[in-house]
Coordinates of C-alpha atoms in Angstrom, one line a residue:
M1126 CA -20.5 -33.9 14.6
L1127 CA -18.9 -36.4 12.0
L1128 CA -20.4 -39.8 12.1
L1129 CA -18.6 -42.9 11.0
S1130 CA -20.5 -45.8 10.1
A1131 CA -19.5 -49.1 8.7
L1132 CA -21.8 -50.1 6.5
L1133 CA -20.4 -53.8 5.4
G1134 CA -21.4 -54.9 1.6
G1135 CA -22.3 -51.3 0.4
T1136 CA -22.2 -50.7 -3.0
L1137 CA -21.7 -47.5 -5.3
G1138 CA -21.2 -46.8 -8.6
G1139 CA -17.7 -46.5 -10.2
A1140 CA -16.1 -44.3 -12.9
A1141 CA -17.6 -44.0 -16.5
S1142 CA -16.1 -45.3 -19.9
A1143 CA -13.2 -43.5 -21.9
R1144 CA -11.9 -43.9 -25.1
P1145 CA -9.1 -44.4 -27.3
V1146 CA -7.0 -41.6 -28.5
A1147 CA -5.8 -41.1 -32.1
I1148 CA -3.2 -38.3 -33.4
G1149 CA -3.0 -37.3 -36.9
G1150 CA -5.3 -40.7 -37.5
V1151 CA -2.9 -43.1 -36.1
R1152 CA -4.6 -44.9 -33.1
Q1153 CA -2.4 -44.7 -30.1
S1154 CA -1.7 -47.2 -27.3
A1155 CA -4.0 -48.3 -24.7
A1156 CA -1.8 -46.2 -22.1
L1157 CA -3.0 -43.2 -24.1
D1158 CA -6.6 -43.8 -23.6
S1159 CA -8.9 -41.0 -22.0
R1160 CA -10.5 -41.4 -18.7
Q1161 CA -14.0 -40.6 -17.4
F1162 CA -14.7 -38.9 -14.0
A1163 CA -17.2 -36.9 -12.2
G1164 CA -15.8 -33.5 -14.2
G1165 CA -16.0 -35.1 -17.5
E1166 CA -13.4 -36.8 -19.7
A1167 CA -9.9 -36.2 -19.0
L1168 CA -6.2 -37.0 -20.4
A1169 CA -3.0 -37.5 -18.6
V1170 CA -0.6 -35.0 -18.2
W1171 CA 2.1 -37.2 -19.2
T1172 CA 0.6 -37.5 -22.8
L1173 CA 0.3 -34.2 -24.0
P1174 CA 3.6 -33.3 -25.0
R1175 CA 2.4 -35.8 -27.8
L1176 CA -0.4 -33.1 -28.9
G1177 CA 2.3 -30.6 -29.1
V1178 CA 1.5 -29.4 -25.1
A1179 CA 4.5 -28.4 -23.2
V1180 CA 3.7 -29.3 -19.3
R1181 CA 4.9 -28.8 -15.7
N1182 CA 3.4 -32.3 -14.1
D1183 CA 2.8 -30.8 -11.0
P1184 CA -0.6 -31.2 -9.0
Q1185 CA 0.5 -28.3 -6.9
D1186 CA 1.9 -26.2 -9.8
L1187 CA 0.3 -27.5 -13.3
R1188 CA 1.4 -25.7 -16.3
L1189 CA 0.0 -26.5 -19.9
Q1190 CA 1.4 -24.2 -22.7
L1191 CA 0.5 -24.4 -26.2
T1192 CA 2.4 -22.3 -29.0
R1193 CA 1.0 -22.1 -32.3
N1194 CA 1.6 -19.5 -35.1
Q1195 CA 4.2 -17.7 -33.0
L1196 CA 1.6 -17.3 -30.1
T1197 CA 1.4 -18.7 -26.8
R1198 CA -1.7 -19.7 -24.6
E1199 CA -1.0 -21.0 -21.3
L1200 CA -2.9 -22.8 -18.2
R1201 CA -2.1 -22.8 -14.9
F1202 CA -3.5 -24.5 -11.9
S1203 CA -2.9 -24.8 -8.1
P1204 CA -5.3 -25.9 -5.4
Q1205 CA -5.0 -22.4 -4.0
T1206 CA -5.9 -20.4 -6.8
G1207 CA -7.8 -22.9 -9.5
W1208 CA -7.5 -22.5 -13.0
R1209 CA -5.9 -19.2 -14.6
A1210 CA -5.4 -18.5 -18.3
V1211 CA -2.4 -16.6 -19.3
G1212 CA -2.2 -15.2 -23.0
F1213 CA -5.9 -15.4 -23.5
T1214 CA -9.5 -15.0 -21.5
L1215 CA -10.6 -18.2 -20.4
S1216 CA -14.6 -17.9 -20.8
T1217 CA -15.6 -20.8 -19.2
R1218 CA -15.5 -22.9 -15.5
L1219 CA -13.1 -25.6 -16.0
P1220 CA -13.3 -29.1 -13.8
V1221 CA -10.4 -29.5 -11.5
P1222 CA -7.7 -31.9 -12.5
E1223 CA -7.7 -35.5 -10.9
L1224 CA -5.3 -38.0 -9.8
A1225 CA -5.6 -41.9 -10.7
G1226 CA -3.6 -44.6 -11.0
G1227 CA -0.6 -42.4 -10.0
S1228 CA -1.2 -40.2 -12.8
L1229 CA -2.5 -36.4 -13.2
F1230 CA -5.4 -35.9 -15.3
V1231 CA -6.6 -33.1 -17.0
P1232 CA -10.3 -31.9 -18.5
L1233 CA -10.7 -32.4 -22.1
Q1234 CA -12.2 -29.2 -21.9
A1235 CA -8.8 -27.5 -20.8
L1236 CA -7.3 -28.7 -23.8
T1237 CA -9.6 -27.5 -26.2
A1238 CA -9.9 -24.1 -24.3
L1239 CA -6.0 -23.9 -24.9
G1240 CA -6.6 -24.6 -28.9
V1241 CA -5.6 -28.3 -28.8
T1242 CA -7.6 -29.3 -32.3
V1243 CA -9.6 -32.2 -32.3
T1244 CA -10.2 -33.6 -35.7
A1245 CA -12.5 -36.6 -34.9
D1246 CA -15.0 -36.4 -31.6
A1247 CA -16.8 -40.1 -32.3
P1248 CA -18.0 -42.4 -29.8
D1249 CA -15.2 -44.8 -30.1
L1250 CA -12.5 -42.5 -30.9
L1251 CA -11.1 -39.3 -30.2
D1252 CA -8.6 -37.9 -32.8
F1253 CA -6.5 -34.8 -32.2
A1254 CA -4.4 -33.1 -34.9
L1255 CA -0.7 -33.8 -35.5
P1256 CA 1.2 -31.4 -34.0
A1257 CA 3.9 -29.2 -35.5
Q1258 CA 6.3 -30.1 -32.8
V1259 CA 6.7 -32.2 -29.6
P1260 CA 7.9 -30.3 -26.6
S1261 CA 10.7 -32.0 -25.2
E1262 CA 11.2 -30.0 -21.9
T1263 CA 9.3 -30.0 -18.9
L1264 CA 8.1 -26.2 -17.9
P1265 CA 9.6 -24.4 -14.9
P1266 CA 7.6 -23.6 -12.0
S1267 CA 4.9 -20.8 -12.4
P1268 CA 6.4 -17.3 -12.2
A1269 CA 5.2 -15.1 -9.5
V1270 CA 3.1 -12.3 -10.3
A1271 CA 1.5 -9.5 -8.6
G1272 CA -0.2 -10.3 -5.4
G1273 CA 1.7 -13.8 -4.7
V1274 CA -0.8 -15.3 -7.0
G1275 CA 1.1 -17.8 -9.1
T1276 CA 4.1 -17.8 -6.7
P1277 CA 6.0 -21.1 -7.4
T1278 CA 5.2 -24.1 -5.2
P1279 CA 7.6 -26.9 -4.5
A1280 CA 6.8 -30.4 -5.8
A1281 CA 5.4 -32.6 -3.3
T1282 CA 7.2 -34.8 -1.2
T1283 CA 6.6 -37.9 0.4
P1284 CA 6.7 -37.1 4.3
A1285 CA 7.6 -40.2 6.8
T1286 CA 4.6 -39.2 8.6
P1287 CA 1.1 -37.6 7.5
T1288 CA 1.4 -33.7 7.4
L1289 CA -1.9 -32.1 7.6
P1290 CA -2.5 -28.0 7.4
A1291 CA -3.2 -26.2 10.6
P1292 CA -6.2 -26.6 11.9
T1293 CA -9.0 -24.0 12.6
A1294 CA -11.7 -23.7 15.2
P1295 CA -14.0 -26.4 14.1
N1296 CA -17.3 -24.2 14.3
T1297 CA -15.6 -20.9 12.9
P1298 CA -14.3 -21.4 9.7
A1299 CA -12.2 -18.4 8.2
F1300 CA -13.9 -19.1 5.0
T1301 CA -17.4 -19.0 3.7
P1302 CA -18.4 -22.8 3.4
V1303 CA -19.7 -24.6 -0.2
A1304 CA -20.5 -27.7 1.4
T1305 CA -20.3 -29.5 4.9
L1306 CA -18.5 -32.8 5.3
G1307 CA -21.2 -34.3 7.8
T1308 CA -20.8 -38.0 6.8
V1309 CA -18.0 -40.3 6.3
R1310 CA -19.1 -44.2 5.4
V1311 CA -16.6 -47.1 5.7
S1312 CA -17.2 -50.5 4.2
R1313 CA -15.0 -53.4 4.0
T1314 CA -15.5 -56.4 2.0
L1315 CA -13.0 -59.5 1.8
H1316 CA -12.6 -61.9 -1.2
R1317 CA -10.0 -64.8 -0.1
T1318 CA -6.8 -62.8 -0.3
V1319 CA -7.9 -59.5 -1.4
E1320 CA -9.6 -56.8 0.7
V1321 CA -11.5 -53.9 -0.8
Q1322 CA -11.8 -51.0 1.5
R1323 CA -14.3 -48.0 0.3
V1324 CA -14.5 -44.8 2.2
V1325 CA -17.4 -42.4 1.4
L1326 CA -17.0 -38.6 2.2
E1327 CA -20.7 -36.8 2.0
L1328 CA -20.4 -33.1 1.5
G1329 CA -24.1 -31.9 1.7
V1330 CA -24.7 -30.4 -1.4
A1331 CA -26.1 -32.2 -4.7
D1332 CA -23.4 -31.3 -7.4
A1333 CA -19.7 -32.8 -6.6
R1334 CA -18.5 -30.0 -9.3
L1335 CA -19.1 -27.7 -6.4
T1336 CA -16.4 -29.3 -4.2
P1337 CA -13.4 -29.5 -6.4
F1338 CA -10.8 -31.6 -4.4
T1339 CA -6.8 -32.4 -4.9
V1340 CA -5.3 -35.9 -3.9
T1341 CA -1.2 -36.0 -2.7
R1342 CA -0.2 -39.8 -2.7
E1343 CA 2.3 -40.7 -0.3
A1344 CA 4.3 -43.8 0.4
A1345 CA 1.3 -45.4 2.8
G1346 CA -1.5 -43.5 2.1
L1347 CA -2.8 -40.3 0.4
L1348 CA -4.2 -36.9 1.5
V1349 CA -7.3 -35.3 0.1
T1350 CA -8.0 -31.4 0.6
L1351 CA -11.2 -30.3 0.3
P1352 CA -11.0 -26.5 0.0
G1353 CA -14.3 -24.5 0.8
V1354 CA -15.5 -27.9 2.7
S1355 CA -16.3 -27.6 6.8
A1356 CA -15.7 -30.3 8.7
S1357 CA -15.0 -31.3 12.5
P1358 CA -11.7 -33.2 13.5
V1359 CA -11.7 -36.6 13.7
T1360 CA -9.2 -39.7 14.2
Q1361 CA -10.4 -43.1 13.3
K1362 CA -8.8 -46.5 13.5
L1363 CA -10.7 -48.7 10.8
E1364 CA -11.3 -52.2 10.9
S1365 CA -9.2 -52.9 8.0
G1366 CA -6.3 -51.1 10.5
D1367 CA -6.0 -47.8 8.3
Q1368 CA -6.2 -44.9 9.9
L1369 CA -8.4 -42.0 8.9
T1370 CA -8.0 -38.4 10.2
V1371 CA -10.0 -35.4 9.5
Q1372 CA -8.7 -31.9 10.0
P1373 CA -10.3 -28.6 9.2
T1374 CA -8.0 -26.0 7.8
A1375 CA -7.7 -22.5 7.1
T1376 CA -9.4 -22.8 3.7
G1377 CA -11.7 -26.0 4.2
A1378 CA -10.5 -29.8 5.1
A1379 CA -8.0 -32.2 4.8
V1380 CA -8.8 -35.9 5.2
H1381 CA -5.9 -38.3 5.6
L1382 CA -6.2 -42.0 4.9
G1383 CA -3.2 -44.2 5.9
T1384 CA -3.6 -47.5 3.7
G1385 CA -0.3 -49.1 4.4
G1386 CA 0.8 -49.6 0.8
G1387 CA -2.9 -50.6 -0.5
R1388 CA -4.0 -49.2 -4.2
S1389 CA -6.5 -46.3 -3.8
E1390 CA -8.6 -45.1 -6.8
L1391 CA -10.9 -42.1 -6.2
F1392 CA -14.1 -40.8 -7.9
T1393 CA -16.9 -38.5 -7.4
L1394 CA -21.0 -39.1 -7.4
D1395 CA -23.6 -36.8 -7.2
N1396 CA -27.1 -36.4 -5.5
P1397 CA -25.5 -36.0 -2.8
A1398 CA -22.0 -35.2 -3.6
R1399 CA -19.8 -37.5 -2.2
V1400 CA -15.9 -38.4 -2.5
V1401 CA -15.3 -42.1 -2.8
I1402 CA -12.1 -43.7 -2.0
D1403 CA -11.8 -47.3 -3.0
T1404 CA -8.5 -49.2 -1.9
T1405 CA -7.3 -52.6 -2.8
T1406 CA -5.0 -54.5 -0.2
Y1407 CA -3.6 -57.9 -1.2
T1408 CA -3.4 -59.7 2.3
D1409 CA -1.2 -62.7 1.2
T1410 CA 1.5 -61.7 -1.7
S1411 CA 2.8 -64.7 -2.0
V1412 CA -0.1 -66.1 -3.9
P1413 CA -1.9 -64.0 -7.1
P1414 CA -5.1 -62.0 -6.4
P1415 CA -8.1 -64.6 -7.3
I1416 CA -10.9 -64.0 -9.5
N1417 CA -13.5 -61.7 -7.5
P1418 CA -16.7 -62.8 -9.5
D1419 CA -18.8 -59.9 -7.9
A1420 CA -16.2 -57.2 -9.9
L1421 CA -15.9 -59.1 -13.4
P1422 CA -16.4 -56.9 -16.5
D1423 CA -19.7 -56.8 -18.4
G1424 CA -20.7 -59.9 -20.5
V1425 CA -18.0 -62.4 -18.4
T1426 CA -19.8 -64.7 -16.0
Y1427 CA -17.7 -67.1 -13.8
R1428 CA -18.5 -70.6 -12.5
Q1429 CA -16.9 -73.0 -10.1
Q1430 CA -17.6 -76.7 -10.0
G1431 CA -15.5 -78.6 -7.6
R1432 CA -12.0 -78.0 -8.8
L1433 CA -13.0 -76.7 -12.4
H1434 CA -13.1 -73.1 -13.0
L1435 CA -15.1 -71.9 -16.2
L1436 CA -14.7 -68.1 -17.7
S1437 CA -17.6 -67.7 -20.2
F1438 CA -17.9 -64.4 -22.8
D1439 CA -20.3 -63.2 -24.3
P1440 CA -19.6 -63.5 -27.9
A1441 CA -21.7 -60.2 -28.8
L1442 CA -19.2 -58.5 -26.8
Y1443 CA -15.9 -60.2 -26.8
Q1444 CA -14.0 -62.2 -29.3
P1445 CA -10.7 -64.4 -29.3
R1446 CA -7.4 -63.4 -30.5
V1447 CA -4.2 -65.0 -30.3
V1448 CA -1.7 -62.4 -29.0
S1449 CA 2.4 -63.5 -29.1
A1450 CA 5.4 -61.7 -27.3
P1451 CA 7.8 -60.6 -29.8
A1452 CA 9.8 -63.8 -31.2
G1453 CA 12.3 -65.5 -29.0
R1454 CA 10.7 -63.7 -26.1
T1455 CA 8.0 -64.4 -23.6
S1456 CA 5.7 -62.1 -21.4
G1457 CA 2.9 -62.8 -18.6
V1458 CA -0.3 -63.4 -19.8
A1459 CA -1.8 -60.6 -18.1
D1460 CA 0.6 -58.3 -19.6
L1461 CA -0.3 -59.7 -23.1
V1462 CA -4.0 -59.3 -22.5
R1463 CA -3.3 -55.6 -21.3
S1464 CA -1.3 -55.1 -24.4
V1465 CA -4.1 -55.6 -26.6
G1466 CA -6.9 -53.8 -24.3
G1467 CA -8.3 -57.3 -23.2
V1468 CA -10.1 -58.7 -20.4
A1469 CA -9.0 -61.7 -19.9
G1470 CA -6.8 -64.6 -21.4
V1471 CA -5.0 -68.2 -20.9
N1472 CA -1.7 -69.2 -21.7
G1473 CA -1.4 -70.6 -25.4
G1474 CA 0.6 -73.6 -27.0
Y1475 CA 3.6 -75.4 -25.9
F1476 CA 7.1 -73.8 -26.3
D1477 CA 10.8 -74.7 -25.9
P1478 CA 11.8 -72.9 -22.9
A1479 CA 15.3 -72.4 -23.8
S1480 CA 14.7 -70.4 -26.9
S1481 CA 10.9 -69.4 -25.8
L1482 CA 10.0 -70.2 -29.5
P1483 CA 6.8 -72.3 -29.9
V1484 CA 7.0 -75.7 -31.2
D1485 CA 3.8 -75.9 -33.3
L1486 CA 1.7 -73.6 -35.3
V1487 CA 0.9 -69.7 -34.2
A1488 CA -0.9 -67.6 -37.0
T1489 CA -1.8 -64.2 -35.8
G1490 CA -3.7 -61.6 -38.5
G1491 CA -3.6 -64.1 -41.6
L1492 CA 0.1 -64.7 -41.0
M1493 CA 1.8 -68.2 -40.0
T1494 CA 4.7 -66.9 -37.7
A1495 CA 5.3 -70.6 -36.3
G1496 CA 5.0 -73.9 -38.4
S1497 CA 2.6 -76.6 -37.8
L1498 CA 3.7 -80.4 -36.5
E1499 CA 0.6 -81.1 -38.5
R1500 CA -1.0 -84.0 -36.2
R1501 CA -2.3 -81.9 -33.2
A1502 CA -5.6 -80.4 -32.3
T1503 CA -5.7 -76.7 -33.0
L1504 CA -7.9 -73.5 -32.1
G1505 CA -8.6 -71.1 -35.0
F1506 CA -10.5 -67.6 -35.0
T1507 CA -12.3 -66.2 -38.1
A1508 CA -12.2 -62.2 -38.3
Q1509 CA -15.6 -62.3 -37.1
G1510 CA -14.4 -64.1 -33.6
D1511 CA -15.8 -67.6 -34.4
T1512 CA -14.0 -70.5 -32.9
L1513 CA -13.0 -73.3 -35.2
F1514 CA -11.6 -76.8 -33.8
G1515 CA -9.8 -79.2 -35.9
Y1516 CA -6.6 -80.6 -37.4
P1517 CA -5.7 -78.2 -40.4
R1518 CA -2.1 -78.7 -41.7
P1519 CA -1.5 -75.4 -42.9
R1520 CA 1.5 -74.3 -45.3
Y1521 CA 2.1 -71.6 -47.6
V1522 CA 2.0 -71.6 -51.1
L1523 CA 3.9 -69.4 -53.8
S1524 CA 2.5 -69.3 -57.2
G1525 CA 2.7 -67.3 -60.4
A1526 CA 4.2 -67.8 -63.9
D1527 CA 7.7 -68.4 -64.8
A1528 CA 9.9 -66.3 -66.9
G1529 CA 8.8 -68.4 -69.8
G1530 CA 5.0 -67.8 -68.9
A1531 CA 4.6 -71.3 -67.7
A1532 CA 2.3 -71.4 -64.3
Y1533 CA 4.1 -72.7 -61.3
S1534 CA 3.0 -73.4 -57.7
V1535 CA 5.5 -74.2 -54.7
T1536 CA 4.7 -75.6 -51.4
V1537 CA 6.9 -73.8 -48.6
N1538 CA 9.0 -76.1 -46.6
S1539 CA 9.3 -74.6 -43.3
V1540 CA 8.6 -71.3 -41.4
R1541 CA 11.7 -70.3 -39.4
A1542 CA 14.4 -67.6 -39.5
K1543 CA 17.5 -70.0 -40.1
A1544 CA 18.0 -70.3 -44.0
A1545 CA 19.0 -73.7 -45.7
P1546 CA 20.0 -74.1 -49.4
D1547 CA 17.7 -77.0 -50.1
L1548 CA 14.8 -75.6 -48.6
L1549 CA 12.4 -72.8 -49.2
T1550 CA 11.8 -71.1 -45.7
A1551 CA 9.2 -68.4 -44.8
F1552 CA 9.5 -66.1 -41.8
V1553 CA 7.5 -63.2 -40.2
G1554 CA 10.3 -60.5 -39.5
D1555 CA 10.5 -59.3 -35.7
G1556 CA 13.2 -56.9 -36.6
R1557 CA 16.0 -58.5 -34.8
S1558 CA 16.4 -61.9 -36.4
S1559 CA 18.6 -62.4 -39.6
V1560 CA 17.3 -64.6 -42.7
G1561 CA 19.1 -65.3 -45.9
A1562 CA 22.6 -66.4 -46.3
D1563 CA 25.3 -66.2 -49.2
G1564 CA 23.9 -67.3 -52.7
L1565 CA 20.4 -67.5 -51.5
T1566 CA 17.5 -64.9 -52.2
T1567 CA 14.9 -63.3 -50.2
L1568 CA 11.8 -62.1 -51.3
Y1569 CA 9.4 -59.8 -49.3
A1570 CA 5.8 -60.6 -50.1
A1571 CA 2.3 -60.1 -48.5
P1572 CA -0.9 -62.1 -49.0
G1573 CA -3.2 -60.4 -51.6
R1574 CA -0.3 -58.0 -52.9
G1575 CA 0.0 -60.2 -55.7
T1576 CA 3.9 -58.8 -56.6
V1577 CA 7.2 -59.2 -55.2
L1578 CA 7.8 -56.3 -52.6
R1579 CA 11.5 -56.4 -52.7
A1580 CA 14.3 -58.7 -53.6
L1581 CA 17.5 -59.1 -51.5
S1582 CA 20.8 -61.2 -51.5
G1583 CA 22.8 -62.1 -48.6
P1584 CA 21.8 -62.1 -44.8
V1585 CA 19.0 -59.5 -44.4
T1586 CA 16.8 -58.7 -41.3
P1587 CA 13.1 -58.3 -42.2
P1588 CA 11.3 -55.6 -40.4
P1589 CA 8.9 -56.5 -38.1
G1590 CA 5.8 -58.0 -39.4
T1591 CA 7.4 -58.6 -42.7
L1592 CA 6.8 -62.0 -44.5
S1593 CA 9.7 -62.9 -46.3
F1594 CA 10.9 -66.4 -48.0
T1595 CA 14.4 -67.4 -48.8
F1596 CA 15.6 -69.8 -51.3
D1597 CA 18.4 -71.0 -53.5
P1598 CA 17.7 -69.7 -57.0
A1599 CA 19.3 -72.6 -58.7
R1600 CA 17.2 -75.0 -56.5
Y1601 CA 13.9 -72.9 -57.5
P1602 CA 14.5 -71.3 -61.0
Q1603 CA 11.0 -70.8 -61.4
L1604 CA 10.7 -68.3 -58.5
P1605 CA 11.1 -64.4 -59.6
R1606 CA 14.1 -62.4 -58.2
S1607 CA 13.3 -58.7 -58.6
A1608 CA 10.9 -56.5 -56.7
G1609 CA 7.6 -55.7 -58.9
S1610 CA 7.5 -59.3 -60.4
P1611 CA 4.0 -61.2 -60.3
L1612 CA 3.9 -63.6 -56.8
T1613 CA 0.8 -65.2 -55.3
V1614 CA 1.1 -65.9 -51.9
S1615 CA -1.6 -67.9 -50.0
L1616 CA -2.0 -69.9 -46.7
N1617 CA -3.2 -73.4 -47.7
W1618 CA -4.9 -74.9 -44.5
R1619 CA -5.2 -78.1 -45.9
A1620 CA -8.3 -79.3 -43.6
A1621 CA -11.8 -80.2 -44.2
D1622 CA -13.1 -80.6 -40.5
A1623 CA -14.3 -76.9 -40.3
P1624 CA -14.2 -74.1 -42.5
W1625 CA -10.3 -72.9 -41.8
D1626 CA -9.8 -70.7 -45.0
G1627 CA -12.0 -68.2 -42.9
A1628 CA -9.0 -68.5 -39.9
V1629 CA -7.2 -65.1 -39.5
D1630 CA -5.6 -66.5 -36.0
A1631 CA -4.8 -70.2 -34.8
L1632 CA -3.0 -71.8 -32.6
S1633 CA -1.8 -75.7 -32.0
A1634 CA -1.7 -77.6 -28.6
G1635 CA -3.9 -80.4 -27.6
P1636 CA -5.1 -83.3 -27.2
L1637 CA -8.7 -82.5 -28.5
L1638 CA -10.9 -83.0 -25.4
L1639 CA -14.0 -82.5 -26.3
Q1640 CA -16.2 -82.6 -29.8
G1641 CA -19.9 -82.4 -29.8
G1642 CA -20.1 -82.5 -26.2
K1643 CA -18.5 -86.0 -26.0
V1644 CA -15.0 -86.8 -24.8
V1645 CA -12.8 -87.5 -28.0
L1646 CA -9.3 -87.8 -26.2
D1647 CA -6.7 -89.7 -28.5
P1648 CA -3.5 -89.3 -27.4
A1649 CA -2.1 -91.8 -30.0
R1650 CA -3.8 -89.8 -32.8
E1651 CA -2.0 -86.7 -31.9
G1652 CA 1.4 -88.2 -30.9
F1653 CA 1.4 -87.6 -27.2
N1654 CA 3.6 -89.9 -24.9
T1655 CA 1.5 -90.7 -22.1
S1656 CA 4.1 -92.1 -19.9
A1657 CA 6.1 -88.6 -19.9
S1658 CA 5.5 -85.8 -17.9
I1659 CA 3.2 -83.9 -20.5
W1660 CA 0.5 -86.3 -19.7
R1661 CA 0.9 -86.1 -15.7
P1662 CA -1.9 -85.1 -13.5
T1663 CA -1.2 -81.4 -13.1
R1664 CA -2.9 -78.0 -13.1
Q1665 CA -5.1 -78.2 -16.5
V1666 CA -6.1 -75.4 -19.1
A1667 CA -8.1 -75.4 -22.1
F1668 CA -10.1 -73.3 -24.6
G1669 CA -13.6 -74.3 -25.7
T1670 CA -17.3 -73.3 -26.0
L1671 CA -20.2 -73.5 -23.4
G1672 CA -23.8 -72.5 -24.6
G1673 CA -22.2 -70.8 -27.7
K1674 CA -20.0 -68.8 -25.3
P1675 CA -16.1 -68.9 -25.9
T1676 CA -15.0 -70.1 -22.4
I1677 CA -11.6 -70.5 -20.6
A1678 CA -11.6 -73.6 -18.4
F1679 CA -9.2 -74.4 -15.5
L1680 CA -8.7 -77.5 -13.5
E1681 CA -6.7 -77.0 -10.3
H1682 CA -5.4 -80.7 -10.3
G1683 CA -5.8 -83.9 -12.7
S1684 CA -4.8 -85.7 -15.5
P1685 CA -6.0 -85.0 -19.4
E1686 CA -8.6 -87.6 -18.5
T1687 CA -10.2 -86.2 -15.3
F1688 CA -10.1 -82.7 -17.1
A1689 CA -12.2 -84.1 -20.4
A1690 CA -14.4 -85.5 -17.8
A1691 CA -15.0 -82.4 -16.0
L1692 CA -15.6 -80.4 -19.0
A1693 CA -18.2 -82.9 -20.5
G1694 CA -19.8 -82.9 -16.8
A1695 CA -20.2 -79.0 -17.2
G1696 CA -21.7 -78.9 -20.5
L1697 CA -19.2 -77.9 -22.7
R1698 CA -19.3 -78.7 -26.3
D1699 CA -15.9 -78.6 -27.9
A1700 CA -12.5 -78.0 -26.0
V1701 CA -9.0 -78.1 -26.6
R1702 CA -6.3 -78.5 -23.6
L1703 CA -3.5 -76.0 -23.8
D1704 CA 0.1 -75.8 -22.5
S1705 CA -0.8 -77.2 -18.9
G1706 CA 1.4 -77.6 -15.8
S1707 CA 3.9 -75.0 -14.5
S1708 CA 2.5 -72.8 -17.7
A1709 CA -1.1 -72.8 -16.9
T1710 CA -2.4 -69.3 -16.1
A1711 CA -6.1 -68.1 -16.4
Y1712 CA -6.5 -64.7 -16.0
V1713 CA -9.1 -62.0 -16.1
T1714 CA -9.0 -58.6 -15.1
G1715 CA -8.3 -58.2 -11.5
G1716 CA -7.3 -61.9 -10.6
Y1717 CA -6.7 -65.1 -11.6
A1718 CA -8.3 -68.7 -11.3
D1719 CA -7.3 -70.4 -8.2
L1720 CA -3.9 -71.6 -8.3
G1721 CA -3.5 -74.1 -5.4
G1722 CA -1.3 -72.3 -3.7
Y1723 CA 1.4 -72.2 -6.2
L1724 CA 4.0 -68.9 -5.2
N1725 CA 4.5 -66.3 -7.4
T1726 CA 7.8 -67.6 -9.5
V1727 CA 5.2 -70.1 -10.5
W1728 CA 1.7 -68.2 -11.3
S1729 CA 3.8 -65.5 -13.1
R1730 CA 5.9 -67.7 -15.7
S1731 CA 6.1 -66.1 -18.8
V1732 CA 4.8 -67.6 -22.0
P1733 CA 5.4 -66.7 -25.8
N1734 CA 1.7 -66.5 -26.7
A1735 CA -1.7 -66.3 -25.2
L1736 CA -5.5 -66.7 -26.3
V1737 CA -7.1 -63.1 -25.4
L1738 CA -10.4 -61.9 -25.3
V1739 CA -10.6 -58.6 -26.8
P1740 CA -14.0 -56.4 -26.7
R1741 CA -15.6 -56.2 -30.2
P1742 CA -15.2 -52.7 -31.7
G1743 CA -18.3 -50.4 -31.1
T1744 CA -19.8 -52.2 -28.4
T1745 CA -20.2 -51.2 -25.0
A1746 CA -17.4 -53.6 -23.7
A1747 CA -15.1 -51.6 -26.3
K1748 CA -15.9 -48.3 -24.6
K1749 CA -14.7 -49.5 -20.9

């Protein structure tokens, strides 16, 4: 008899870590990272053509085909037949494919059996050989073979109502059971507007690999097929309102969970074997999902003190970075966090809403992409992840020797795309913006190179990430005008309040709220108009340090003075206010700091840059 028991607050382990993927030594985007399942490490089927594997991405009729040296090897999988090899002999048992996050994943063992070459198998990287060609066509359905094995199976559709296989007599299965679905446990937790439901299918054996399963996702739920598993029929409405149906079939059992639009993830556990279905549902979509203190990444702590929210990060696991959207564009903070594999972030400095361009200093990777107003508090980060606070006034400086051998040093006037005959302007290319003009010269250069990379006349569009300098040769006759000429480019931080020469990322905002644990708020020093809207009581965000840990701070409502006092009372040592008000967004994987009931149109507002906490390479955080 199947037992349904509600175990409130039950906790089970999650999936293991994954690895970044490289192809031909070039690291790919985080979207191609491997995933870990109970059966081992796996890659998404949609990514495999990049490895030279032609695919048919169908859970009911999966095909993987690799052609090398005019020899073709193929693996096929269907829930009815399991894995089959074509063109070679499969000498090992392969784990079944997995569905997760809407993608079908195949085990790494299947790819190596197929002949895909792994050139590096390191704890923090999985590198594949560069393929001879990248297939562009999807494989057709599997051809029929003798005995009906391999007969094409139509792609799964989304029925209006769940369709379960026809049942057999519950106590007389038409197969030899390898396991029995004896107990289904259900737990449900609520955290403000987020509901998490866990359904655990206990299979009565020790090893989950003995009971492979397939998942078919539907518009309002999912169907889990368990071949070789005996079960008794059950239909149950869960506390969440979801409907759970268990039905014996001619080949095993089928479990249908209607979730009403919640997002479900599946994984397995051993000893005893269990299939776990975690479903997350937002009960109020008019507000963002809040931070769940019980589901934070390792090394992240969350603390709430009245209206003040603090997210602190273990500096041994995480380091802060400045992350920017393309010049002239904006992006959501959560999107900027995900773009670099981060775990949390907060919006950055002030910007012009009309152009989406920063109005003060932004530096990333050692390049200043937006010039400094030279008066407001700035955050800086070294390559080692140390945080700097102060008032630098950075400028690019070009130096060298002119045609006569006389040494020169020229300070760049402005950082912008628009050129002016009377100025020496710098710009970091975005691949879209044009610099230069008729009669002006543009040099491509890079800090540390010591020579001019290219010298061009007239309007030009620097490639993304290329540092350019535009000037009138008549006004700056000492500067070189040809590629290969000596030229030294440096970023002079012009500050003595911190070791700014070691900064690689920086962002100006302000005002400085705390220094050494004391309130040092001085709007006049930084040129803030306290009678303007920028100083109004509103949502406030800041970045600082608490107990030596980089910390994101969020105040639900208050003035800068209220914010500074709250931060000092909470024990922060140093803190700089960021762009507050409607732009204020504090995000950590899975949720946002309390936003006081603001609607989606506000909490999802896009920004040109953010401060993001990323895992340190080689740490446990980087592997998750």
